[in-house]
Coordinates of N, CA and C and ligand atoms in Angstrom, one line a residue:
M10 N 96.7 98.4 116.5 CA 97.6 97.8 115.3 C 98.9 98.4 115.6
G11 N 99.2 98.9 116.9 CA 100.7 99.1 116.9 C 101.7 98.4 116.7
R12 N 101.4 96.9 117.2 CA 102.1 95.9 116.8 C 102.4 95.2 115.4
W13 N 101.8 95.4 114.3 CA 101.7 95.2 113.1 C 101.7 96.5 112.3
S14 N 101.8 97.7 112.8 CA 102.6 99.1 112.3 C 104.2 98.5 112.1
R15 N 104.7 98.1 113.6 CA 106.1 98.2 113.4 C 106.7 96.9 112.3
K16 N 105.8 95.8 112.0 CA 106.1 94.8 111.3 C 106.4 95.3 109.9
V17 N 105.3 96.4 109.2 CA 105.0 96.4 107.9 C 106.6 97.9 108.0
A18 N 106.5 98.3 108.9 CA 107.5 99.3 108.9 C 108.8 99.0 108.8
E19 N 109.3 97.5 109.2 CA 110.3 97.0 109.0 C 110.5 96.3 107.6
Q20 N 109.4 96.0 107.2 CA 109.5 95.5 105.6 C 109.6 96.3 104.9
F21 N 108.8 97.7 105.0 CA 108.9 98.8 104.0 C 110.7 99.2 103.8
L22 N 111.2 99.4 105.6 CA 112.9 99.7 105.1 C 113.3 98.8 104.4
E23 N 112.9 97.7 104.4 CA 114.0 96.5 103.8 C 114.0 96.9 102.0
W24 N 113.2 97.1 102.0 CA 112.5 97.7 100.7 C 113.2 98.6 100.2
L25 N 113.0 99.5 100.9 CA 113.8 100.9 100.3 C 115.3 100.4 100.3
D26 N 115.8 100.0 101.5 CA 117.3 99.4 101.5 C 117.9 100.8 101.5
P27 N 117.8 101.7 102.3 CA 118.5 103.3 102.4 C 119.9 102.8 102.4
A28 N 120.6 103.6 102.1 CA 122.2 104.1 102.7 C 122.3 104.5 103.8
P29 N 123.5 104.0 104.3 CA 123.4 104.9 105.7 C 123.8 105.9 105.9
R30 N 123.8 106.6 106.8 CA 124.0 108.2 107.0 C 123.3 109.2 106.3
A31 N 121.8 108.9 106.1 CA 120.8 109.5 105.3 C 120.2 111.0 106.2
H32 N 119.6 111.6 105.7 CA 118.7 113.0 106.2 C 117.4 112.2 105.8
W33 N 116.4 112.2 107.0 CA 114.8 111.6 106.8 C 114.3 112.4 107.4
L34 N 112.7 113.0 106.4 CA 111.9 113.5 106.8 C 110.6 112.7 106.4
E35 N 109.8 112.3 108.2 CA 108.4 111.6 107.9 C 107.5 112.2 108.7
V36 N 106.5 111.9 107.7 CA 105.2 112.8 107.9 C 104.3 111.7 108.3
G37 N 103.4 112.7 109.3 CA 102.6 111.2 110.3 C 102.8 110.4 111.4
C38 N 103.8 110.7 111.5 CA 105.1 109.5 112.5 C 104.3 109.3 113.8
G39 N 103.3 109.4 114.3 CA 102.0 109.1 114.8 C 102.8 108.7 116.8
T40 N 102.5 107.7 116.7 CA 103.5 107.5 118.3 C 104.9 106.7 117.6
G41 N 105.5 106.7 116.4 CA 106.8 106.0 116.2 C 106.7 105.2 115.9
A42 N 106.0 104.3 114.9 CA 106.5 102.8 114.6 C 107.6 102.6 113.6
L43 N 107.5 103.8 112.6 CA 108.6 103.8 111.5 C 109.9 104.7 111.8
T44 N 109.2 105.8 112.9 CA 110.8 106.5 113.3 C 111.8 105.3 113.8
E45 N 110.8 104.8 114.8 CA 111.7 103.3 115.4 C 112.6 102.6 114.6
A46 N 111.8 102.3 113.4 CA 112.1 101.0 112.3 C 113.7 102.1 111.7
I47 N 113.5 103.1 111.4 CA 114.4 104.2 110.7 C 115.8 104.0 111.5
C48 N 115.3 104.5 113.0 CA 116.3 104.3 114.1 C 117.5 103.2 114.0
G49 N 116.7 101.9 113.9 CA 117.1 100.5 113.9 C 117.5 99.7 113.5
S50 N 117.4 100.3 112.0 CA 117.8 99.8 110.9 C 118.4 100.6 109.9
A51 N 118.2 102.1 110.0 CA 118.7 103.0 108.5 C 120.0 103.3 108.9
Q52 N 120.0 103.6 109.9 CA 121.6 104.1 110.5 C 121.5 105.4 110.1
P53 N 120.8 106.3 110.3 CA 120.0 107.7 109.5 C 121.5 108.8 110.5
S54 N 121.3 109.7 109.8 CA 122.2 110.8 110.3 C 120.9 112.1 111.2
S55 N 120.0 111.9 110.6 CA 119.1 113.1 111.5 C 117.8 112.3 111.1
I56 N 116.3 112.7 111.4 CA 114.8 112.2 110.9 C 114.6 113.6 111.9
V57 N 113.5 113.9 110.6 CA 112.6 115.0 111.4 C 111.2 114.5 111.2
A58 N 110.8 114.2 112.2 CA 109.5 113.6 112.1 C 108.4 114.2 113.0
C59 N 106.9 114.1 111.9 CA 106.1 115.1 112.1 C 104.9 114.4 112.2
D60 N 104.1 115.0 113.0 CA 102.3 114.7 113.2 C 101.5 116.0 113.6
P61 N 100.7 116.0 113.2 CA 99.6 116.9 113.9 C 99.2 116.7 115.3
S62 N 99.2 115.7 116.0 CA 99.1 115.5 117.3 C 100.0 115.7 118.1
P63 N 100.0 117.2 119.1 CA 100.7 117.0 120.0 C 101.1 115.9 121.0
G64 N 99.9 115.1 121.1 CA 99.8 114.2 122.2 C 100.7 113.0 122.0
F65 N 100.7 112.6 120.4 CA 101.4 112.0 119.9 C 102.8 111.8 119.9
I66 N 103.2 113.5 119.6 CA 104.7 114.0 119.0 C 105.6 113.9 120.6
S67 N 104.6 114.1 121.5 CA 105.5 113.9 122.9 C 105.8 112.6 123.5
F68 N 104.7 111.6 123.1 CA 104.5 110.2 123.7 C 106.0 109.9 122.8
A69 N 106.1 110.1 120.9 CA 107.2 109.4 120.4 C 108.4 109.9 120.8
E70 N 108.4 111.4 121.5 CA 109.6 112.0 121.9 C 110.1 111.5 123.1
S71 N 109.3 110.8 124.0 CA 109.8 110.2 125.2 C 110.0 108.8 124.6
R72 N 109.5 108.4 124.1 CA 109.7 106.9 123.8 C 111.0 106.5 123.2
L73 N 111.3 107.4 122.7 CA 113.1 107.0 121.6 C 113.8 108.3 121.4
G74 N 113.7 108.8 122.9 CA 114.9 109.3 123.1 C 116.5 109.3 122.9
R75 N 116.6 107.9 122.3 CA 117.7 107.5 121.8 C 118.3 107.5 119.9
C76 N 117.1 107.9 119.7 CA 117.1 108.3 118.4 C 117.6 109.5 118.1
P77 N 118.2 109.5 116.8 CA 118.9 111.0 116.5 C 117.5 111.7 115.9
A78 N 116.4 111.9 116.5 CA 115.4 112.5 115.9 C 114.7 113.7 116.3
T79 N 114.4 114.4 115.3 CA 113.6 115.8 116.1 C 112.1 115.7 115.8
F80 N 111.6 116.0 116.8 CA 109.8 115.9 116.4 C 109.4 116.8 116.5
L81 N 108.3 117.2 115.3 CA 107.6 118.3 115.4 C 105.7 118.1 115.3
A82 N 105.3 119.2 115.6 CA 103.9 119.1 115.8 C 103.4 119.7 114.8
V83 N 103.6 119.6 113.3 CA 102.7 119.5 112.3 C 102.0 119.1 111.3
D84 N 101.4 119.9 110.8 CA 100.6 118.8 109.7 C 101.5 118.6 108.2
A85 N 101.2 117.7 107.3 CA 101.3 117.5 106.4 C 101.4 118.7 104.9
D86 N 100.3 119.6 105.4 CA 100.8 121.1 104.8 C 101.6 122.0 105.0
D87 N 102.4 121.2 106.3 CA 103.2 122.8 106.7 C 104.9 122.0 107.1
L88 N 105.2 121.1 106.1 CA 106.0 120.2 106.5 C 107.7 121.0 106.3
P89 N 108.4 120.6 107.3 CA 109.7 121.6 107.3 C 110.8 121.6 106.2
R90 N 111.6 122.3 105.9 CA 112.8 122.4 105.1 C 113.9 122.1 105.3
R91 N 114.3 121.2 104.5 CA 116.2 121.1 104.8 C 116.8 121.7 103.2
E92 N 118.1 122.7 103.8 CA 118.9 122.8 102.9 C 119.5 121.6 102.1
G93 N 119.3 121.9 100.9 CA 119.4 120.6 100.1 C 119.0 119.6 99.7
G94 N 117.6 119.7 100.3 CA 116.7 118.5 100.7 C 116.8 117.1 101.1
F95 N 115.9 116.8 102.0 CA 116.1 115.3 102.5 C 116.1 114.3 101.5
D96 N 116.9 113.2 102.2 CA 117.3 111.9 101.2 C 115.9 111.1 101.3
F97 N 115.4 111.1 102.5 CA 114.0 110.4 102.2 C 113.2 111.5 102.7
V98 N 111.5 111.1 102.1 CA 110.9 111.4 103.1 C 109.5 110.5 102.9
V99 N 109.1 109.9 103.7 CA 108.3 108.9 103.8 C 107.2 109.3 104.8
S100 N 106.2 108.3 104.8 CA 104.8 107.9 105.4 C 104.5 106.7 105.5
G101 N 104.0 106.6 106.7 CA 103.5 104.8 106.9 C 102.2 105.1 107.5
L102 N 101.1 104.4 106.7 CA 100.0 104.2 107.2 C 99.1 106.1 107.7
V103 N 99.4 106.6 106.7 CA 99.2 107.9 107.2 C 98.1 108.4 105.8
L104 N 98.5 108.3 104.5 CA 98.2 109.0 102.7 C 96.6 108.8 103.2
N105 N 95.6 107.6 103.4 CA 94.5 107.5 103.7 C 93.6 108.5 104.1
F106 N 94.4 109.0 105.3 CA 93.8 110.0 106.3 C 93.8 111.1 105.6
L107 N 94.8 111.9 104.8 CA 94.4 113.2 104.6 C 93.7 113.2 103.2
V108 N 93.3 114.7 103.7 CA 92.4 115.1 102.8 C 92.6 115.4 101.7
Q109 N 93.8 115.9 101.4 CA 94.0 116.1 99.7 C 95.7 115.6 99.6
P110 N 95.7 113.9 99.6 CA 97.1 113.4 99.4 C 98.0 114.0 98.1
A111 N 97.2 114.3 97.2 CA 98.1 114.3 96.0 C 98.8 115.8 96.5
I112 N 98.3 116.9 97.3 CA 99.1 117.7 97.8 C 100.5 117.6 98.4
A113 N 99.7 116.9 99.5 CA 100.8 116.2 100.7 C 102.0 115.4 99.9
V114 N 101.7 114.5 98.8 CA 103.1 113.9 98.1 C 103.7 115.1 97.3
G115 N 102.9 116.2 96.5 CA 103.5 116.9 96.1 C 104.3 118.0 97.4
S116 N 104.5 117.8 98.3 CA 105.1 118.9 98.9 C 106.2 117.7 99.7
M117 N 106.4 116.2 99.5 CA 107.0 115.5 100.1 C 108.2 116.0 99.1
R118 N 107.6 115.9 97.8 CA 109.1 115.7 96.6 C 109.4 117.0 96.8
Q119 N 108.7 118.2 97.2 CA 109.7 119.5 96.9 C 110.2 119.5 98.4
R120 N 110.5 118.5 99.6 CA 111.3 118.6 100.7 C 112.2 117.6 100.1
T121 N 112.3 116.8 99.0 CA 113.4 115.9 99.1 C 114.3 116.2 98.0
R122 N 115.7 116.0 98.0 CA 116.7 116.3 97.2 C 116.8 115.5 95.7
I123 N 117.0 116.5 95.0 CA 117.6 115.3 93.3 C 118.0 114.3 93.7
G124 N 117.6 113.4 93.4 CA 118.0 111.7 93.3 C 117.5 111.2 94.8
G125 N 117.2 111.5 95.4 CA 116.5 111.2 96.8 C 115.3 110.8 96.5
K126 N 114.5 109.7 97.6 CA 113.4 109.0 97.5 C 112.2 109.4 98.4
V127 N 110.5 109.7 97.5 CA 110.2 110.1 98.4 C 109.4 108.5 98.4
A128 N 108.3 108.4 99.3 CA 108.1 106.5 99.7 C 107.1 106.7 100.6
A129 N 106.3 105.9 100.6 CA 104.8 105.8 101.5 C 104.3 104.1 101.3
Y130 N 103.6 103.7 102.7 CA 103.0 102.8 102.5 C 101.6 102.9 103.3
V131 N 100.5 101.9 102.9 CA 99.0 102.2 103.5 C 98.4 100.9 103.4
W132 N 97.5 100.3 104.4 CA 97.0 99.0 104.3 C 96.3 99.0 102.7
D133 N 96.4 97.8 102.9 CA 95.2 97.3 101.4 C 94.0 96.9 102.0
Y134 N 93.3 98.4 102.3 CA 91.8 98.3 102.8 C 90.9 97.7 102.1
S135 N 90.7 97.5 101.0 CA 90.2 96.8 99.7 C 90.1 95.6 100.2
E136 N 91.4 94.8 99.9 CA 91.0 93.6 99.9 C 91.8 92.7 100.8
G137 N 93.0 93.0 101.6 CA 93.8 92.5 102.1 C 93.9 92.5 103.5
M138 N 92.8 93.2 103.9 CA 92.6 92.9 105.9 C 91.8 92.4 105.9
E139 N 92.2 91.2 106.3 CA 90.9 90.1 106.6 C 90.1 90.4 107.6
F140 N 91.2 90.7 109.0 CA 90.7 91.1 110.3 C 89.5 92.0 109.8
L141 N 89.6 93.0 108.9 CA 88.2 94.1 108.9 C 87.3 93.3 108.0
R142 N 87.7 92.6 107.3 CA 86.8 91.8 105.7 C 85.9 91.5 106.7
V143 N 86.4 90.4 107.7 CA 85.5 89.9 108.5 C 84.5 90.0 109.1
F144 N 84.9 91.3 109.8 CA 84.2 92.6 110.4 C 83.2 93.0 110.3
W145 N 83.2 93.8 108.6 CA 82.6 94.1 108.3 C 81.2 93.3 107.9
E146 N 82.0 91.9 107.0 CA 81.1 90.9 106.7 C 79.7 90.8 107.4
Q147 N 80.2 90.3 109.1 CA 79.4 90.1 110.0 C 78.4 91.1 110.6
A148 N 79.0 92.1 110.3 CA 78.3 93.8 110.7 C 77.1 94.1 109.7
I149 N 77.5 94.1 108.1 CA 76.3 94.2 107.2 C 75.8 93.1 107.1
E150 N 76.1 91.7 107.8 CA 74.7 90.7 107.7 C 73.5 91.1 108.8
L151 N 74.0 91.8 109.8 CA 73.1 92.4 110.9 C 72.5 93.8 110.5
D152 N 72.8 94.5 109.7 CA 72.7 95.8 109.7 C 73.4 96.4 108.2
P153 N 72.9 95.8 107.2 CA 72.8 96.3 106.1 C 73.3 97.6 105.4
S154 N 72.7 98.5 106.6 CA 72.6 100.1 106.4 C 74.4 100.3 106.8
A155 N 75.0 100.0 106.9 CA 76.2 100.0 107.8 C 77.4 100.2 106.4
S156 N 76.8 99.0 105.1 CA 77.5 98.6 104.0 C 78.8 99.9 103.8
H157 N 78.2 100.9 103.6 CA 78.9 102.4 103.1 C 80.0 102.5 104.3
L158 N 80.5 101.9 105.6 CA 81.2 102.4 106.4 C 82.3 101.6 106.6
A159 N 82.2 101.1 105.9 CA 83.8 99.8 105.5 C 84.9 100.3 105.2
E160 N 86.0 100.4 105.6 CA 87.2 100.8 105.4 C 87.2 101.1 104.0
R161 N 86.9 99.5 103.1 CA 87.3 99.7 101.6 C 86.4 100.2 100.8
H162 N 85.0 100.8 101.6 CA 84.8 102.0 100.5 C 85.3 103.0 101.1
R163 N 85.9 103.4 101.8 CA 86.3 105.5 102.0 C 87.5 105.0 102.1
F164 N 88.8 104.0 101.9 CA 89.7 104.6 101.3 C 89.9 103.2 100.0
P165 N 89.5 104.0 98.9 CA 89.4 103.2 97.5 C 90.9 103.3 96.9
F166 N 91.6 104.5 97.3 CA 92.7 104.2 96.7 C 94.1 103.9 97.3
C167 N 93.8 102.9 98.1 CA 94.6 101.8 99.0 C 95.0 100.8 97.8
R168 N 95.1 101.2 96.7 CA 95.5 100.0 95.5 C 96.9 100.5 94.7
P169 N 97.5 99.2 94.1 CA 98.4 99.8 93.3 C 98.2 100.8 92.6
D170 N 97.4 100.5 91.7 CA 96.9 101.6 90.2 C 96.9 103.0 90.6
P171 N 95.9 103.7 91.6 CA 96.0 104.8 92.7 C 97.1 105.0 93.1
L172 N 97.3 104.2 93.6 CA 99.1 104.6 94.5 C 99.9 105.2 93.3
T173 N 100.1 104.2 92.1 CA 101.4 104.4 91.4 C 100.7 105.7 90.9
E174 N 99.5 106.1 90.0 CA 99.1 107.6 89.6 C 99.3 108.8 90.3
L175 N 99.4 108.6 91.6 CA 99.1 109.7 92.6 C 100.7 110.1 93.0
F176 N 101.3 109.2 92.8 CA 103.1 109.5 93.0 C 103.3 110.0 91.4
A177 N 103.0 109.0 90.0 CA 103.0 110.1 89.1 C 102.8 111.2 88.8
Q178 N 101.6 111.2 89.1 CA 101.3 112.5 89.3 C 102.1 113.9 90.3
A179 N 102.6 113.5 91.0 CA 103.5 114.4 91.8 C 104.7 114.7 91.2
G180 N 105.1 113.9 89.7 CA 106.0 114.3 89.3 C 107.2 113.8 89.2
L181 N 106.7 112.4 90.2 CA 108.2 111.3 90.8 C 108.2 110.2 89.4
A182 N 109.5 109.9 89.5 CA 110.0 109.0 88.6 C 110.2 107.7 88.9
D183 N 110.2 106.7 87.9 CA 110.5 105.6 88.2 C 109.4 104.8 89.5
V184 N 108.6 105.1 89.5 CA 107.2 104.9 90.6 C 107.0 103.2 90.7
E185 N 107.4 102.7 91.8 CA 107.2 101.2 92.1 C 106.3 101.1 93.0
V186 N 105.4 100.1 93.0 CA 104.1 99.3 94.4 C 104.5 98.3 94.5
R187 N 104.6 97.7 95.7 CA 104.7 96.5 96.2 C 104.0 96.1 97.2
P188 N 103.5 94.8 97.2 CA 103.0 94.5 98.3 C 103.9 94.0 99.6
F189 N 103.4 94.2 100.8 CA 104.1 93.6 102.2 C 103.0 92.1 102.8
E190 N 103.0 91.5 102.9 CA 102.3 90.3 103.2 C 102.6 89.4 104.7
F191 N 101.7 89.7 105.7 CA 101.9 88.7 106.7 C 100.8 88.9 107.2
P192 N 100.6 87.3 108.4 CA 99.6 87.3 109.3 C 99.3 88.1 110.6
F193 N 98.2 88.9 110.4 CA 97.7 89.2 112.5 C 97.5 88.3 112.8
I194 N 98.5 87.7 113.9 CA 98.1 86.5 114.8 C 97.1 87.2 116.3
F195 N 96.0 87.0 116.7 CA 95.5 86.9 117.8 C 95.5 86.1 118.6
H196 N 95.6 86.3 120.1 CA 95.9 85.5 121.1 C 94.8 84.6 121.4
D197 N 93.6 84.9 120.9 CA 92.5 84.6 121.3 C 91.3 85.5 120.6
F198 N 89.9 85.1 121.1 CA 89.0 86.0 120.6 C 88.7 87.8 121.0
H199 N 89.1 87.6 122.5 CA 89.2 89.0 122.7 C 90.2 89.8 122.5
D200 N 91.3 89.1 121.8 CA 92.4 89.7 122.1 C 92.2 90.4 120.2
Y201 N 91.0 89.9 119.6 CA 90.8 90.4 118.3 C 89.8 91.6 118.5
W202 N 88.6 91.0 119.4 CA 87.6 91.8 120.1 C 87.9 93.3 120.3
A203 N 88.8 93.5 121.4 CA 89.2 94.4 122.1 C 89.1 95.4 121.5
P204 N 90.0 95.5 120.5 CA 90.4 96.7 119.8 C 89.2 97.6 118.8
F205 N 88.1 96.9 118.8 CA 87.2 97.3 117.8 C 86.2 98.1 119.7
L206 N 86.9 97.9 120.5 CA 85.7 98.7 121.6 C 86.5 100.1 121.6
G207 N 87.5 100.0 121.8 CA 88.2 101.7 122.6 C 88.6 102.1 121.0
G208 N 89.0 102.0 120.1 CA 90.2 102.5 119.5 C 89.3 103.8 118.8
T209 N 89.9 104.0 117.5 CA 89.1 105.0 116.6 C 89.4 104.6 115.4
G210 N 88.5 105.1 114.5 CA 88.7 105.1 113.2 C 87.2 104.1 112.7
P211 N 86.7 104.2 111.7 CA 85.3 103.5 111.3 C 85.1 102.3 112.0
A212 N 85.5 101.1 112.1 CA 84.8 100.0 112.6 C 84.7 100.3 114.0
P213 N 85.8 100.8 114.8 CA 85.5 100.9 116.6 C 84.2 101.8 116.7
S214 N 84.7 103.0 115.8 CA 83.5 104.1 115.5 C 81.6 103.6 115.8
Y215 N 81.7 102.5 114.5 CA 80.5 101.6 114.3 C 80.0 100.8 115.6
V216 N 81.0 100.3 116.5 CA 80.8 99.6 117.6 C 80.1 100.5 118.4
A217 N 80.7 101.4 118.7 CA 80.3 102.7 119.8 C 78.7 102.8 119.3
S218 N 78.3 102.6 118.3 CA 77.2 103.6 117.4 C 75.9 102.6 117.9
L219 N 76.3 101.4 118.3 CA 75.2 100.4 118.8 C 74.9 100.3 119.8
D220 N 73.9 99.5 120.3 CA 73.2 99.6 121.8 C 73.8 98.3 122.4
T221 N 73.7 98.1 123.6 CA 74.2 96.9 123.8 C 74.0 95.3 123.4
Q222 N 72.7 95.3 122.9 CA 72.3 94.5 122.5 C 72.8 94.3 121.2
G223 N 73.3 95.0 120.3 CA 73.8 95.2 119.0 C 75.3 94.8 119.2
R224 N 75.7 95.3 120.2 CA 77.1 95.0 120.4 C 77.0 93.8 120.6
T225 N 76.6 93.1 121.0 CA 76.6 91.8 121.8 C 76.4 91.0 120.7
A226 N 75.3 91.3 119.6 CA 74.9 90.2 118.7 C 75.8 90.6 117.7
L227 N 76.9 91.3 117.7 CA 77.8 91.5 116.5 C 78.9 90.4 117.0
M228 N 79.0 90.9 118.4 CA 80.7 89.8 118.8 C 80.1 88.6 119.0
N229 N 78.8 88.2 119.1 CA 78.6 86.7 119.2 C 78.8 85.7 117.8
R230 N 78.5 86.6 116.9 CA 78.4 86.2 115.2 C 80.1 86.0 115.0
L231 N 80.7 87.4 115.3 CA 82.3 87.2 115.2 C 83.0 85.9 116.0
K232 N 82.1 85.7 116.9 CA 83.4 84.5 118.0 C 83.0 83.3 117.1
K233 N 81.7 83.2 116.5 CA 81.1 81.8 115.6 C 82.1 81.9 114.4
R234 N 82.2 83.1 113.8 CA 82.7 83.0 112.5 C 84.5 82.5 112.9
L235 N 85.2 83.5 113.4 CA 86.7 83.2 114.0 C 86.7 82.0 114.6
V236 N 87.1 80.8 113.9 CA 87.3 79.4 114.5 C 88.6 79.5 115.1
P237 N 89.1 79.5 116.3 CA 90.7 79.6 116.3 C 91.2 78.3 116.0
A238 N 92.6 78.0 116.2 CA 93.3 77.1 115.8 C 93.5 76.3 116.6
S239 N 94.3 75.1 117.3 CA 93.9 74.3 118.1 C 95.1 74.9 119.5
D240 N 96.0 76.0 119.2 CA 96.5 76.2 120.2 C 95.7 77.9 120.6
G241 N 94.4 77.9 120.2 CA 93.8 79.1 120.5 C 93.6 80.2 119.8
T242 N 94.9 80.7 119.4 CA 94.9 81.7 118.5 C 94.1 81.9 117.1
I243 N 94.0 82.8 116.5 CA 92.9 83.5 115.4 C 94.1 84.3 114.5
R244 N 94.2 83.6 113.4 CA 95.3 84.0 112.1 C 94.2 84.8 110.7
L245 N 94.7 86.0 110.9 CA 94.4 86.4 109.7 C 94.8 87.1 109.0
G246 N 94.8 86.9 107.5 CA 96.2 87.5 106.5 C 95.7 89.2 106.4
A247 N 96.8 89.7 106.4 CA 96.9 91.3 106.4 C 97.9 91.9 105.1
R248 N 97.7 92.9 104.5 CA 98.5 93.5 103.5 C 98.6 94.5 103.2
A249 N 99.7 94.9 103.3 CA 99.7 96.5 103.0 C 100.6 96.8 101.5
F250 N 100.3 98.1 101.1 CA 101.3 98.2 99.8 C 102.1 99.4 99.8
G251 N 103.4 99.2 99.3 CA 103.8 100.4 99.8 C 104.3 101.3 98.5
V252 N 104.8 102.2 98.4 CA 105.0 103.1 96.8 C 106.3 104.0 97.2
R253 N 107.1 104.1 96.1 CA 108.1 104.9 96.2 C 109.0 105.4 94.6
G254 N 109.0 106.4 94.8 CA 109.3 107.0 93.1 C 110.6 107.7 93.6
L255 N 111.3 108.2 92.8 CA 112.7 109.0 92.5 C 112.4 110.3 92.1
V256 N 112.8 111.4 93.3 CA 112.8 113.0 92.4 C 114.3 113.1 91.6
A257 N 113.7 113.1 90.3 CA 114.8 113.1 89.0 C 115.1 114.5 88.7
N258 N 114.3 115.5 89.1 CA 114.8 117.0 88.3 C 113.9 117.9 89.7
R259 N 114.0 119.0 89.5 CA 113.3 119.9 90.1 C 112.3 120.3 89.1
Q260 N 110.8 120.6 89.5 CA 109.7 120.8 88.5 C 109.5 122.2 88.9
Ligands
SAM595 C1 97.7 105.2 111.5 S1 98.4 106.9 112.3 C2 100.3 106.4 111.5 C3 100.9 106.6 112.5 C4 102.6 105.9 112.3 N1 103.0 106.9 110.8 C5 102.6 104.4 112.4 O1 103.0 103.5 111.2 O2 102.2 103.7 113.2 C6 98.2 108.1 110.9 C7 98.7 108.8 111.5 O3 98.5 110.1 110.7 C8 98.4 111.5 111.3 N2 98.0 112.3 110.3 C9 96.7 112.4 110.1 N3 96.5 113.6 109.5 C10 97.2 114.4 109.1 C11 97.6 115.1 108.4 N4 96.9 116.1 107.9 N5 98.9 115.1 108.0 C12 100.2 114.5 108.8 N6 99.9 113.6 109.7 C13 98.3 113.3 109.8 C14 97.6 111.1 112.3 O4 97.9 111.7 113.5 C15 98.2 109.8 112.8 O5 99.1 109.9 113.7

């Protein structure tokens, strides 16, 4: 997903339109797709980028050595503070993985200065991720018992109304949600299928649970379903939702 994480991070930052020299706190930086976009386009004074995975943190740190960023191996439950608060507290593609997103958004708000912004984005797992929709449509036709595993059932709050409510209930003002849309372009069928074989997440875990025969049957169905364009590429729609809110006062 890395190539598209960078794309959505860029669109998100365009939407935030931050003033230069801001102080940023990032929650769940992973290997640094959003951190890199902040460094590249927002002229930050500082970024504190956090993730609970020490492996991701050391990878991001070694990759983004030229960024004015400090990387910390900490959870959303244990976010650092800055005297006076951060200008922006942000998170990319993380909220749906948290056990208690409402508590995390509350902590993000507390770390933000009055007048600063809390903002995040998540993939639209319910309707907007065509590459997953096609995968599960075919998987479920072969194995109806898999239907509850699809991301759209597991992450129902990745939609405008629940996201608005999540931010409003955390006490944020002027809450806005907007979609970011672009195609996922796969070079060929192998480029589409390979990530399902080795990655983490609901769909790759499901593929790993199949025996060789089941895996081949699913692969063949998908191959038949995903008709490439004349140049061999497979183009599927993707959508994320960004959400942002203002810290208008200290609760
Ligand atoms: C899909 S990745 C997104 C990474 C990065 N922000 C990006 O846009 O590519 C989700 C990230 O959430 C992190 N994460 C999972 N649970 C978390 C938690 N409780 N607190 C903070 N981050 C968490 C994971 O370690 C992972 O790096």
